[in-house]
Structures are given as C-alpha cells and as structure tokens.
PDB file of C-alpha atoms and ligand atoms in Angstrom:
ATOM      1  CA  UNK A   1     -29.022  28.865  46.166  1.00 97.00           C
ATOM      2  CA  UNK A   2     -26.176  26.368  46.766  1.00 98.00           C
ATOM      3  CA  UNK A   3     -22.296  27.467  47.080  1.00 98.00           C
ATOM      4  CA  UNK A   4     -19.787  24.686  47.215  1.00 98.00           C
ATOM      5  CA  UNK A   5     -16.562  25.865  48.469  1.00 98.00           C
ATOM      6  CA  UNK A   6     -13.976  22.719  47.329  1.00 98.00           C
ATOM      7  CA  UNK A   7     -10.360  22.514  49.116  1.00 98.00           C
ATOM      8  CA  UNK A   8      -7.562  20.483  49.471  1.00 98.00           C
ATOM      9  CA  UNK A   9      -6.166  21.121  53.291  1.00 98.00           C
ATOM     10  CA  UNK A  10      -2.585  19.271  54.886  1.00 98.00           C
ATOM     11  CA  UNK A  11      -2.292  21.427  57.631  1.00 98.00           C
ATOM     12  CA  UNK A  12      -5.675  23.575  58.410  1.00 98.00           C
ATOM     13  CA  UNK A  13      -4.845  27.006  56.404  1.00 98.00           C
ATOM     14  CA  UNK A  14      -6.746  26.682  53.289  1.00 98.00           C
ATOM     15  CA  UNK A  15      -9.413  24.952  55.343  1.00 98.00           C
ATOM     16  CA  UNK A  16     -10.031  28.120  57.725  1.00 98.00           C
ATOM     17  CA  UNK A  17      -9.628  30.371  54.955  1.00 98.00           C
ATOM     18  CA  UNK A  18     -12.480  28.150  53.206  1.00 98.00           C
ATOM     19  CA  UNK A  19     -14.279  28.709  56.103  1.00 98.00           C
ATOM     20  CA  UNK A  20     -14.268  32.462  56.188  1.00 98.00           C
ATOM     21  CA  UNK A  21     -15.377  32.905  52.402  1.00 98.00           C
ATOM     22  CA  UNK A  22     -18.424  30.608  53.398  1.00 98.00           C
ATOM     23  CA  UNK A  23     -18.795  32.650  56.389  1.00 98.00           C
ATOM     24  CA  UNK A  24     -18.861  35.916  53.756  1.00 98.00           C
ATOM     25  CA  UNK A  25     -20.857  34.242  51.313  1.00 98.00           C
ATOM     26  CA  UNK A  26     -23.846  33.923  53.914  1.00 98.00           C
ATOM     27  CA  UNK A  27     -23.790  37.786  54.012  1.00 97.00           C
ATOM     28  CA  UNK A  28     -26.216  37.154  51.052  1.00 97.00           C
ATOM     29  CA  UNK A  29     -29.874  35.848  51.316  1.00 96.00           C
ATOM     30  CA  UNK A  30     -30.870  32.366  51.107  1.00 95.00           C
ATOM     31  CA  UNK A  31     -27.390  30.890  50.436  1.00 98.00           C
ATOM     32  CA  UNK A  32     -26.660  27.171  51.258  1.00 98.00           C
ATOM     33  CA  UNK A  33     -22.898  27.173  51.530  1.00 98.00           C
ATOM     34  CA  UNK A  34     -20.994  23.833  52.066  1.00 98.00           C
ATOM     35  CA  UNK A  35     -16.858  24.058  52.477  1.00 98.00           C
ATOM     36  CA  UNK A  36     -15.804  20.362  51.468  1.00 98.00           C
ATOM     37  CA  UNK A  37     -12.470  18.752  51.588  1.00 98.00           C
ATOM     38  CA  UNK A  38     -11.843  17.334  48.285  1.00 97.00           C
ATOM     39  CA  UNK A  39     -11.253  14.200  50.062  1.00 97.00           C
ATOM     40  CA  UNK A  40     -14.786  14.377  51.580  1.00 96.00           C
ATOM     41  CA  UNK A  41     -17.529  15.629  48.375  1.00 96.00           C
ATOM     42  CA  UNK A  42     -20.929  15.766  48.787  1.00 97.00           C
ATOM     43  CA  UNK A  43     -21.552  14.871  44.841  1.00 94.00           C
ATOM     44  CA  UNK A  44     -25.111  15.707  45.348  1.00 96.00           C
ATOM     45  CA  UNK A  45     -24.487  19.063  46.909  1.00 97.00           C
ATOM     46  CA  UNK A  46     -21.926  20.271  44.740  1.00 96.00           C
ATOM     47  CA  UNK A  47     -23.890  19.274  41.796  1.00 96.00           C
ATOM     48  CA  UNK A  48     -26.623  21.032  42.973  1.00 96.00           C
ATOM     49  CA  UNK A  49     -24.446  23.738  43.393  1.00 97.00           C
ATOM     50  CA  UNK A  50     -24.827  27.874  41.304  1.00 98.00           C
ATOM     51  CA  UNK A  51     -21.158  28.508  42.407  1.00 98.00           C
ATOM     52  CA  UNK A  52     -18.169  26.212  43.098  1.00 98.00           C
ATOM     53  CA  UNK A  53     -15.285  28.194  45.056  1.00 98.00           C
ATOM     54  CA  UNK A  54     -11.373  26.296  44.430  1.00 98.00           C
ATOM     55  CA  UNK A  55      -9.073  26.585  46.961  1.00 98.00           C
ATOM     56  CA  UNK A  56      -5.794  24.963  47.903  1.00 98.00           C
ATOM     57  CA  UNK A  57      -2.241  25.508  49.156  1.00 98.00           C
ATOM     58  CA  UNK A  58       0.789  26.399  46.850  1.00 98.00           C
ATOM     59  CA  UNK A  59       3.135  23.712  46.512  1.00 98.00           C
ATOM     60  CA  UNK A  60       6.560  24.864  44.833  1.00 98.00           C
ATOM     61  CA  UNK A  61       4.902  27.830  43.436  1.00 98.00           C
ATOM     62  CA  UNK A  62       1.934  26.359  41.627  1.00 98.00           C
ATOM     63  CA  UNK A  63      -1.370  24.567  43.078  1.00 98.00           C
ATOM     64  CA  UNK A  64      -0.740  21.272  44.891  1.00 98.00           C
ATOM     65  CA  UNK A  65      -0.766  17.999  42.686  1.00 98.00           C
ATOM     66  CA  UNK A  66      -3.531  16.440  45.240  1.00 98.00           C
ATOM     67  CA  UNK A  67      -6.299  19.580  43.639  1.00 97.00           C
ATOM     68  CA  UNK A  68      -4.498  19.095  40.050  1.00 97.00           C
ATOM     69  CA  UNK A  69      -5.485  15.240  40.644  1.00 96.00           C
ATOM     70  CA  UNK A  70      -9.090  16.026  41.677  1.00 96.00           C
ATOM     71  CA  UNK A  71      -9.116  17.909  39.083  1.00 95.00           C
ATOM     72  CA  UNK A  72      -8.211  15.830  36.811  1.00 93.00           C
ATOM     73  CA  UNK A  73     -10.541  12.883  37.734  1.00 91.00           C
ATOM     74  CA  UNK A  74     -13.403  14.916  38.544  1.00 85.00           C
ATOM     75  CA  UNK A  75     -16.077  14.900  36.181  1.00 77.00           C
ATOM     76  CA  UNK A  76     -15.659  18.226  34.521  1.00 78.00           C
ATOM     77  CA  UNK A  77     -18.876  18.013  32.785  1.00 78.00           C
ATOM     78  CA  UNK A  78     -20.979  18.545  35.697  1.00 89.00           C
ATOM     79  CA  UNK A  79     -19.775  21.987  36.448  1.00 94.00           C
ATOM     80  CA  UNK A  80     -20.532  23.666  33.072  1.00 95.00           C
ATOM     81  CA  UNK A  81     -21.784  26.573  33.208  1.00 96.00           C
ATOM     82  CA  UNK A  82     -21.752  27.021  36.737  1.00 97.00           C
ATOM     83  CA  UNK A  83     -19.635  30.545  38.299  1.00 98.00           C
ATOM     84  CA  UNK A  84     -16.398  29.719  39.770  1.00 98.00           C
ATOM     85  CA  UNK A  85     -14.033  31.283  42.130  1.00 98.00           C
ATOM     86  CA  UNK A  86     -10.312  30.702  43.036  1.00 98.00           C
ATOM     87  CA  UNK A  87      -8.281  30.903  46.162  1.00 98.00           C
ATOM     88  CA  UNK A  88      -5.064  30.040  47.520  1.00 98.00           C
ATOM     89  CA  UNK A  89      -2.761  30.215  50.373  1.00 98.00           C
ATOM     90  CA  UNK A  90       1.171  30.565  50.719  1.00 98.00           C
ATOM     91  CA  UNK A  91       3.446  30.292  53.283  1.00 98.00           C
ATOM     92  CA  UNK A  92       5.182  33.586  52.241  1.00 97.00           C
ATOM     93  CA  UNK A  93       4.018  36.800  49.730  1.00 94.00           C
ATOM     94  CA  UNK A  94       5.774  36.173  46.341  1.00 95.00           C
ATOM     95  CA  UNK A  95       5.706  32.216  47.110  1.00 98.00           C
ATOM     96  CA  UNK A  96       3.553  31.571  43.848  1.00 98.00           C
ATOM     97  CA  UNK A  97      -0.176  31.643  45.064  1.00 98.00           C
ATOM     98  CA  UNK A  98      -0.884  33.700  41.400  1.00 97.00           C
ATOM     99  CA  UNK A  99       0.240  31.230  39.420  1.00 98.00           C
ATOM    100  CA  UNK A 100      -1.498  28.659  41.622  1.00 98.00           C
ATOM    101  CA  UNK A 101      -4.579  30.654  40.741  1.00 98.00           C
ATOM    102  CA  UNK A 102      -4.367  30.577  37.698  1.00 98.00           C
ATOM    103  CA  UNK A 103      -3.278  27.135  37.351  1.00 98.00           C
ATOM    104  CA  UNK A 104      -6.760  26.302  38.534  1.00 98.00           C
ATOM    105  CA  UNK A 105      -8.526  28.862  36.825  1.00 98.00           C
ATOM    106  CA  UNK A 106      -7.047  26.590  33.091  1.00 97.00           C
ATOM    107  CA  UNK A 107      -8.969  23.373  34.337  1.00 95.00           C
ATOM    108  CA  UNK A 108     -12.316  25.194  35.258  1.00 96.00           C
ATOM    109  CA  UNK A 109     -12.321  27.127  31.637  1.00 96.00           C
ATOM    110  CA  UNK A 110     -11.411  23.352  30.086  1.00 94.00           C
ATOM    111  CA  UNK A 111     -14.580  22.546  32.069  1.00 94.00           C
ATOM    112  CA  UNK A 112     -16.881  25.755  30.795  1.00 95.00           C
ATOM    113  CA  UNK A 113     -17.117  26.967  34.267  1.00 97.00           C
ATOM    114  CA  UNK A 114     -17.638  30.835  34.364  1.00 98.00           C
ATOM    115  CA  UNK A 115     -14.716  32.099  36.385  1.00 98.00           C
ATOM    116  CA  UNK A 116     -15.171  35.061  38.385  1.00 97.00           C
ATOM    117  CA  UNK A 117     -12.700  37.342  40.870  1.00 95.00           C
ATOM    118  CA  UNK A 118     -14.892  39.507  41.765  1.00 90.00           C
ATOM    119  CA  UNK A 119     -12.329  41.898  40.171  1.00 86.00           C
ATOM    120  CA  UNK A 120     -11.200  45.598  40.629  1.00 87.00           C
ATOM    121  CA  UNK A 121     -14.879  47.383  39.959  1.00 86.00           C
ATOM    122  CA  UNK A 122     -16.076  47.045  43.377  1.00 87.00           C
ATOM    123  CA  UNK A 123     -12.537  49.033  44.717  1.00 86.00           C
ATOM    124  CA  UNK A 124     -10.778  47.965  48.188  1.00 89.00           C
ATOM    125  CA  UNK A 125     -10.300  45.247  49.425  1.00 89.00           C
ATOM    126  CA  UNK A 126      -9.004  44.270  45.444  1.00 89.00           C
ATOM    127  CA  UNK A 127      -8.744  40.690  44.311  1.00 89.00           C
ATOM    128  CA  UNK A 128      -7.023  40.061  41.243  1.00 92.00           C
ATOM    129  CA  UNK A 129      -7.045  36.773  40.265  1.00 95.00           C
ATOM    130  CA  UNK A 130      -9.189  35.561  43.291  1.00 96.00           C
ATOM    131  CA  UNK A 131      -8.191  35.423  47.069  1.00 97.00           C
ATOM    132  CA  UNK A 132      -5.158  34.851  48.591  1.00 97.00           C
ATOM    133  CA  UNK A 133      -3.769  34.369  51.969  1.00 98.00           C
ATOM    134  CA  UNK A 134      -0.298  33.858  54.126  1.00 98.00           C
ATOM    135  CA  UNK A 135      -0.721  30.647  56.001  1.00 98.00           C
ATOM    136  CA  UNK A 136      -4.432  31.214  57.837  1.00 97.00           C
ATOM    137  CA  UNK A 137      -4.098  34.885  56.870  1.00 97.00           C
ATOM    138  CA  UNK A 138      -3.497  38.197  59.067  1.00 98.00           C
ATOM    139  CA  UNK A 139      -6.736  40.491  59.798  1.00 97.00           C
ATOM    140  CA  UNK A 140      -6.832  42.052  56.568  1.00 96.00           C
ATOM    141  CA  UNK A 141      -6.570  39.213  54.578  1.00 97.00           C
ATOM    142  CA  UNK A 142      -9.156  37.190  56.253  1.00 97.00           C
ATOM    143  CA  UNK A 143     -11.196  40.114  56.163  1.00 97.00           C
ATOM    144  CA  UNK A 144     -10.423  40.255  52.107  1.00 96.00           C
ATOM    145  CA  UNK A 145     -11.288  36.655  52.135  1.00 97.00           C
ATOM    146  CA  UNK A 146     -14.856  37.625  53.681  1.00 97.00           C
ATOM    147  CA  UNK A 147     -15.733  40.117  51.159  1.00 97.00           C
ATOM    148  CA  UNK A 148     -14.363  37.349  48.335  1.00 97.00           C
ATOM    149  CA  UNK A 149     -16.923  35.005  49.476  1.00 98.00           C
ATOM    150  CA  UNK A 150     -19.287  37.278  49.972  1.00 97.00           C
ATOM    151  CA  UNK A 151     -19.013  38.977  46.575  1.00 97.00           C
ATOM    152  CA  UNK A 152     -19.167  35.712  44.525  1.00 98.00           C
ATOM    153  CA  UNK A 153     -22.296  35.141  46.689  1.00 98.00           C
ATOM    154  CA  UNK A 154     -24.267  37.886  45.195  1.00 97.00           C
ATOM    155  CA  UNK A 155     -22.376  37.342  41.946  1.00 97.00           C
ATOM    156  CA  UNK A 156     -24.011  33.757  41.389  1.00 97.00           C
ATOM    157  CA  UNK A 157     -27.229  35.101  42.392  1.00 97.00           C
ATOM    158  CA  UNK A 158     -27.303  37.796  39.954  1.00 96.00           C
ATOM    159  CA  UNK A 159     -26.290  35.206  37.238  1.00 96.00           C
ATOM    160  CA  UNK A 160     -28.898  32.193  39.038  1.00 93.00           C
ATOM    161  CA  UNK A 161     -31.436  33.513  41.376  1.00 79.00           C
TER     162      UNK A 161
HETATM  163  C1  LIG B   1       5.319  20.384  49.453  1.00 96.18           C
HETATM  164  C2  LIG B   1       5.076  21.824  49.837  1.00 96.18           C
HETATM  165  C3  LIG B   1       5.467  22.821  48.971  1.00 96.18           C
HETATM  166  C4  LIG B   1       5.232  24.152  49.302  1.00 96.18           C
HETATM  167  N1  LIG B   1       5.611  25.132  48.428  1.00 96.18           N
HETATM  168  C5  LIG B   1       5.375  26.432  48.725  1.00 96.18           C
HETATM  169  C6  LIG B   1       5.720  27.472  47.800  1.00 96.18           C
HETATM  170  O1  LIG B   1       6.227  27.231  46.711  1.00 96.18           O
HETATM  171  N2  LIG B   1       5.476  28.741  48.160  1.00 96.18           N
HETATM  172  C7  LIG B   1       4.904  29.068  49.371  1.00 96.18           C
HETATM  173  O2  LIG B   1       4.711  30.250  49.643  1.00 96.18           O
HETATM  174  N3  LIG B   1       4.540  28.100  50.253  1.00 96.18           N
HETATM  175  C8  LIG B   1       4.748  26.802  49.938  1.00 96.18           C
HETATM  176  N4  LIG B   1       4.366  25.825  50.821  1.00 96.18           N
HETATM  177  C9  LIG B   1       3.625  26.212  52.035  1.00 96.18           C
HETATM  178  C10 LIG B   1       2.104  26.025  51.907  1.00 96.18           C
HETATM  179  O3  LIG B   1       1.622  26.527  50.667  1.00 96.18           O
HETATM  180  C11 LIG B   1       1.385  26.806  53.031  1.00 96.18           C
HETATM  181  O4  LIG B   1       1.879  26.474  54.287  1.00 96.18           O
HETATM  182  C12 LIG B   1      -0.113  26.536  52.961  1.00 96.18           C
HETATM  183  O5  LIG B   1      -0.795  27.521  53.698  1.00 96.18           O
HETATM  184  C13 LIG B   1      -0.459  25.147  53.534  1.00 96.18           C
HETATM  185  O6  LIG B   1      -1.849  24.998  53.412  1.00 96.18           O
HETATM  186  P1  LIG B   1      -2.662  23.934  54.288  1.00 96.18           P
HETATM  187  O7  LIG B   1      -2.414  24.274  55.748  1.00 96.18           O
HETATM  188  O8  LIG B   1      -4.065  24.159  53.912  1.00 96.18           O
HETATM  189  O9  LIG B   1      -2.174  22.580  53.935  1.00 96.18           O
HETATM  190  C14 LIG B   1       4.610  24.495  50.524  1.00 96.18           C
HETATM  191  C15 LIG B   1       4.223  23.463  51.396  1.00 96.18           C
HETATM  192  C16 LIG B   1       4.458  22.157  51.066  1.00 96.18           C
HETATM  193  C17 LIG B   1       4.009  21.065  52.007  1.00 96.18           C
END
C-alpha cells in the first residue's frame, strides 16, 4: 500500500518532520511511503497512492501560498476518495499552525479526499486537527509526529488493504 507524504519545505523543518511521519508510517506492514517536495512529485506514485499526508510551514498564521498554489493547480480529481492527513510546523506555539490545518483540510474536502487526524480515541499523544510541530520539533513532538504517521498508516489500510 502506497503513502505519499506531500510538503512544501524553505528551510528543512517541515521536510524532517515529513520524514519522521514516513518513518512512523512504516511501523505498519507492507507500506510504500514516499515524502515528496511539492516541487519534486512523483505523479505516478502519488496517484497510486491509499493515503496522501499535507504538510507545510505557517506563513502569517495560515498555510504558505506556495501549498495553497499546488493546491490550487493540482488536479484535485485524482485524489478522490483517497484518506488524507494534515500537518504543519510553526516557528512559535500559538503562531497559527491550526488554522493552517485547517486551511488545507477546505481544499482536500473540495477534492473528496477523506480527511483523517487520527483524532482523540486512541488517547496520548492527541492530535487534533493533525500534527504539528515548533520548527523541526522537540522530542515529544517528533515523537507525536511518529505515532501521526504511523496511525494514518494503519488507518488507510483498514479503509484499503
Ligand atoms: C513568510 C513567513 C511567514 C511566517 N509566518 C509565521 C507565522 O505566522 N507563525 C509562525 O509561528 N511562524 C511563521 N513563520 C515561521 C515558519 O512557519 C517556520 O519557521 C517553519 O517551520 C518553516 O518551515 P520550513 O523550514 O519547512 O520552511 C513564517 C516564516 C516565513 C518565511
């Protein structure tokens, strides 16, 4: 089963934090994850893909225009139907990574996508809206962003196996 994790990166945090969810979603059996840079998509593989994770900085307290403009050119069509998953990082808590969430979480429902956090049910670590991280993240964030990745993982093949 195929996991595209899709970022937009300036300055490296969103990418490692990308990294660690795909690191947590290989926690679960016979998952093919690919991170991409949204300036570098493998069409085929993302496509291909059960689950497509978001991620991107916050830019003055919402998601940066360079994801809003993938976003907004990428063919939206494709990814009906498949699970989706949102993360974010911020340079500071309160600096607007929730609304950058859910900023993203508005173009994958225009696209039919089925957005999942992975919620409250499953108890600590909690994500709300989906993960989130200051700069590259301290231990216990990267550690939340693990158990993101890894519960989307099992998630999509619950849903696709
Ligand atoms: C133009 C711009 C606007 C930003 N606005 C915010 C903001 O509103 N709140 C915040 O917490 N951080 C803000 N930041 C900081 C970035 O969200 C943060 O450093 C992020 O981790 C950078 O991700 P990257 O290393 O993947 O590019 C801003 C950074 C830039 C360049």
């Amino acid at each position: 089963m195929k996991i595209s994790i899709v970022y937009h990166s300036e300055s490296g945090n969103t990418e490692a934090i990308a990294r660690i969810i795909a690191k947590g979603t290989l926690s679960v059996d016979s998952v093919n994850v690919k991170p991409m840079s949204i300036a570098d998509i493998d069409e085929d593989f993302l496509n291909q893909s059960a689950a497509v994770i978001f991620g991107c900085p916050t830019y003055a307290g919402t998601f940066s225009h360079q994801m809003k403009s993938w976003l907004d050119s990428a063919s939206l069509k494709k990814l009906e139907g498949k699970l989706a998953a949102v993360f974010a990082t911020e340079n500071y808590l309160g600096g607007g990574a929730d609304t950058a969430l859910m900023g993203i979480v508005g173009h994958l429902l225009v696209g039919g996508m089925l957005v999942y956090s992975g919620g409250v049910a499953h108890g600590h670590p909690y994500t709300h809206f989906g993960a989130v991280c200051i700069r590259e993240g301290d231990e216990f964030q990267q550690q939340r962003a693990l158990i993101f990745g890894e519960r989307i993982a099992k998630k999509a093949k619950q849903l696709f196996r």
